[in-house]
Amino acid sequence: MNLEKAGGRLCTGKRTSLPVARPFPVIQKVMASMAHLQEEKLRLQEELLGLQEKLAARENNELSRSLQLQGQVETLKAKLLEQAQEISRLRSELQGGTDVEKHRDLLAAENERLRQEMKACEGELRELRQQQQAPCRDCVHLQENAGLQERLSQLQREAEETRAKLAELDLEVQQKTNRLAEVELRLKDSLAERAEEEERLSRRLRDSQETIASLKSQPQQIKYIIKTVEVESAKAKQALCESQSRNQYLQEQVGMQRQVLKEMEQQLQSSQKTAAQLRAQIMMYEAELERAHGQMLEEMQAMEEEKNHAIEEAFSRAQVEMKAVHENLAGVRTNLLTLQPALRTLTHDYNSLKRQVRDFPLLLQETLRSARAEIGQAIEEVHSTNRELLRKYRRELQLRKKCHNELVRLKGNIRVFGRVRPITKEDGEGPEATNAVTFDADDDAVLHLLHKGKQVSFELDKVFPPQASQEEVFQEVQALVTSCIDGYNVCIFAYGQTGAGKTYTMEGTAANPGINQRALQLLFSEVRSKAADWDYAISVSAAEIYNEALRDLLGKEPQEKLEIKLCPDGSGQLYVPGLTEFRVQSVEDINKVFEFGYVNRATECTNLNEHSSRSHALLIITVRGLDRSTGLRTTGKLNLVDLAGSERVGRSGAEGSRLREAQHINKSLSALGDVIYALRSRQGHVPFRNSKLTYLLQDSLSGDSKTLMMVQVSPAEKNTSETLCSLKFAERVRSVELGPVSRKAELVSWPSQEHLEGDSPGTAASPGRGHTSSSPGQLSGRSASIRRKLQTSGKLRPVPV
Ligand code: ADP
Ligand code: MG
């Protein structure tokens, strides 16, 4: 039974040896799947490579297209350059043209426009290139593509990891397979050993059984044998037991090996499961990869289409632009063709002009030479003409001076003007302040005075009515003033009773200056206008004669009495030692001088108004000139004299100083009359020394000097008596010069102020101007009798007391 059992066990033991070979197919399967996976991966990689190649090919294609476009652009550029060169050549040829210049400008503008278009084309090309280099920088497909790429790489990473795990498992399976093979080998050996042992044991058993059977046939012996057999069988039994226990051990070993195999089978199963899972995962990944790949392909397709579309668009646009450029070019070419004839003529003109320009310097030099010679000749002629003219001019100048002197001699160098001031507030109101002076509308030299109910008419050289302005008065005077520049001595006297307007005429007001300031201003402007040929110096002195004492108004000590002396050089000229002379150059200087004189005069008296009416104020302007070309020197003096009031104070019974003043005034005014009379009547002796005034003005009253007596009158009724006196004085001064007879009247003397009035009824009796031009003979006779009367009375000059 045991053997059977053992045999049965052995049989089963043989059967169990079959599953030992089972793990190999599993590993093979795993290996096969892995190989498949590997193949799949390789295929995918190949596909990827193919796609990349395609992409590269497409990129190359695009690059070649862009290169082609670039080539086109380059050829266009070259054409443009050619055109520009052509244009610049044309421009250089056409330089100087007028119509062609316009065409040239047009071409230049066209060229500029084409260049701009070219630039735009280039810009587009650049954009296209950038698109190719970095397609759809911000587009969604790109982002998706990038995501997919990332996913792909992630999947690849995962596949790599799985592959690594698979390799690990492979290694493990290999180790386990090796161990299994070892175990199987060991199992095989032990099985073979057991089979041998069993064989040996069964053989011994069979031998023993045969022995027993033979022994049984030999009873004694058999018994013994049995016993021996028994003894021997005990040994056999022991051996059997041993072999059984060994068998037991081996079976345990087999059981254990089976257990190990089972475990290994389980492990294999689990690894197969893992491999299946991995395969499923790989399948999934592959599907995903496939999908992503498809998506990527689609996107790439779309992008490709988009790119193609953009390229086509750009290309068509470029073509259109190219067409336009071509058309423009054609236009430019036709323009150029039309320009060519003009260009030819222009070139011809240009060449001829060039020839002319080449010849021009020679021509110019020749012309310049001849012109220089002509100009030199002309200058020489002009010089000689100028010299001749200068000579003639000097002769004419001398002639003119002679003529002028003659004219002055004929007309008389004493002129008498009358000026009537307006009625002022000071004249008061009522009948006394009424106007007693009227004028002749047709003759500005005549005025009529209503005196004691009778109208007396006077004719002077000119009469200024009350409305005459300072300027109008000066206009009549300015010829005299300017003659001072030519070297003449001039005296302008303002004569008249106090309040008649002497100071107003001579000095005027600040706003409306009189003769003094205007004369200086005129002298300045005249001197300026002659500055090219003449050097002039204008200087000013101011003096006052009061009670026959001469005082310097610009001096440091105005109270000092000055003397008039003869020049020690024997020239017979007079001079006043110590009289201050200021050089003046501007109106400001004049104003300063006047102010200084005024202050000096005012500080020396208690009542300036009264004082000034009792004294003569003199402004002496000296103009010294030098003709730079001839060296001729001239000196002219302009004496502007504001005389003391001519009113007769003696009648009112003045005494003391007032009487002395009146006497002095009377004396000096009479002396002035005498001198003027003597001068006009060409007397051999002119009594200059009879008063300080005439003595001082001797130079300016004698010779070819000019004198103007401005007789100031008040038009007021209350002043008619004094007005009459003044006008008579004026008329007599004037009458002296009128007739040639006056030259003969050698003995005639000037009437005193008093006698001027005494004569009036007689003259007033005969109306009109006829009476005023009383015959010089009558006048001289009357004056002579007065003079005789004065001389007999033993007085040097009559005093109206
Ligand atoms: P005189 O110097 O003869 O004593 P003024 O020159 O002082 O007299 O004149 C006396 C007044 O008459 C002054 O107030 C002056 O302004 C005024 N006067 C004199 N002449 C004129 C004139 N032509 N126009 C206006 N006012 C005048
Ligand atoms: Mg005065």
PDB file of N, CA and C in Angstrom, residues 15 47 55 79 174 258 270 359 378 393-394 398 419 442 565 596 601 648 700 791:
ATOM      1  N   ARG A  15       3.808  13.885 -12.915  1.00  0.00           N
ATOM      2  CA  ARG A  15       2.859  14.777 -13.589  1.00  0.00           C
ATOM      3  C   ARG A  15       3.121  16.245 -13.243  1.00  0.00           C
ATOM      4  N   GLU A  47       7.482  58.600 -37.573  1.00  0.00           N
ATOM      5  CA  GLU A  47       6.432  59.513 -38.061  1.00  0.00           C
ATOM      6  C   GLU A  47       6.764  60.968 -37.717  1.00  0.00           C
ATOM      7  N   LEU A  55       7.986  69.540 -42.356  1.00  0.00           N
ATOM      8  CA  LEU A  55       7.971  70.938 -41.889  1.00  0.00           C
ATOM      9  C   LEU A  55       9.193  71.698 -42.394  1.00  0.00           C
ATOM     10  N   LYS A  79      16.632  98.395 -60.576  1.00  0.00           N
ATOM     11  CA  LYS A  79      15.978  99.208 -61.615  1.00  0.00           C
ATOM     12  C   LYS A  79      15.814 100.637 -61.144  1.00  0.00           C
ATOM     13  N   GLN A 174      13.947  37.858 -15.463  1.00  0.00           N
ATOM     14  CA  GLN A 174      15.121  37.104 -15.912  1.00  0.00           C
ATOM     15  C   GLN A 174      15.779  36.381 -14.747  1.00  0.00           C
ATOM     16  N   ARG A 258       7.312  23.372  -5.059  1.00  0.00           N
ATOM     17  CA  ARG A 258       6.022  23.700  -5.678  1.00  0.00           C
ATOM     18  C   ARG A 258       5.468  25.013  -5.162  1.00  0.00           C
ATOM     19  N   SER A 270       0.952  38.492 -11.529  1.00  0.00           N
ATOM     20  CA  SER A 270       0.829  39.934 -11.185  1.00  0.00           C
ATOM     21  C   SER A 270       1.639  40.804 -12.156  1.00  0.00           C
ATOM     22  N   ASP A 359      34.418 131.586 -72.371  1.00  0.00           N
ATOM     23  CA  ASP A 359      34.983 132.795 -72.974  1.00  0.00           C
ATOM     24  C   ASP A 359      34.727 134.040 -72.139  1.00  0.00           C
ATOM     25  N   ALA A 378      36.470 159.191 -67.682  1.00  0.00           N
ATOM     26  CA  ALA A 378      35.282 159.944 -67.244  1.00  0.00           C
ATOM     27  C   ALA A 378      35.580 160.636 -65.926  1.00  0.00           C
ATOM     28  N   TYR A 393      32.303 178.268 -59.122  1.00  0.00           N
ATOM     29  CA  TYR A 393      31.464 178.410 -57.928  1.00  0.00           C
ATOM     30  C   TYR A 393      32.031 179.467 -57.000  1.00  0.00           C
ATOM     31  N   ARG A 394      33.369 179.422 -56.819  1.00  0.00           N
ATOM     32  CA  ARG A 394      33.984 180.425 -55.943  1.00  0.00           C
ATOM     33  C   ARG A 394      33.805 181.820 -56.497  1.00  0.00           C
ATOM     34  N   GLN A 398      31.703 184.751 -54.768  1.00  0.00           N
ATOM     35  CA  GLN A 398      32.175 186.126 -54.543  1.00  0.00           C
ATOM     36  C   GLN A 398      31.218 187.118 -55.186  1.00  0.00           C
ATOM     37  N   ARG A 419       5.301 194.063 -34.572  1.00  0.00           N
ATOM     38  CA  ARG A 419       4.532 192.907 -34.078  1.00  0.00           C
ATOM     39  C   ARG A 419       3.533 193.404 -33.051  1.00  0.00           C
ATOM     40  N   ASP A 442      -4.876 193.565 -47.629  1.00  0.00           N
ATOM     41  CA  ASP A 442      -4.109 193.327 -48.851  1.00  0.00           C
ATOM     42  C   ASP A 442      -2.609 193.575 -48.690  1.00  0.00           C
ATOM     43  N   LYS A 565      36.720 197.380 -24.714  1.00  0.00           N
ATOM     44  CA  LYS A 565      38.045 197.903 -25.052  1.00  0.00           C
ATOM     45  C   LYS A 565      38.393 197.590 -26.499  1.00  0.00           C
ATOM     46  N   PHE A 596      21.107 179.688 -16.547  1.00  0.00           N
ATOM     47  CA  PHE A 596      22.183 180.287 -15.765  1.00  0.00           C
ATOM     48  C   PHE A 596      22.070 181.816 -15.805  1.00  0.00           C
ATOM     49  N   ARG A 601      20.616 186.993 -13.379  1.00  0.00           N
ATOM     50  CA  ARG A 601      19.895 188.265 -13.510  1.00  0.00           C
ATOM     51  C   ARG A 601      18.926 188.436 -12.341  1.00  0.00           C
ATOM     52  N   ARG A 648       7.873 206.548 -21.937  1.00  0.00           N
ATOM     53  CA  ARG A 648       8.467 207.780 -21.393  1.00  0.00           C
ATOM     54  C   ARG A 648       8.009 207.962 -19.957  1.00  0.00           C
ATOM     55  N   SER A 700      28.698 194.948 -34.970  1.00  0.00           N
ATOM     56  CA  SER A 700      27.534 194.302 -35.555  1.00  0.00           C
ATOM     57  C   SER A 700      26.579 195.265 -36.214  1.00  0.00           C
ATOM     58  N   GLN A 791      21.980 220.391 -28.870  1.00  0.00           N
ATOM     59  CA  GLN A 791      23.378 220.822 -28.734  1.00  0.00           C
ATOM     60  C   GLN A 791      23.462 222.181 -28.042  1.00  0.00           C
TER      61      GLN A 791
END
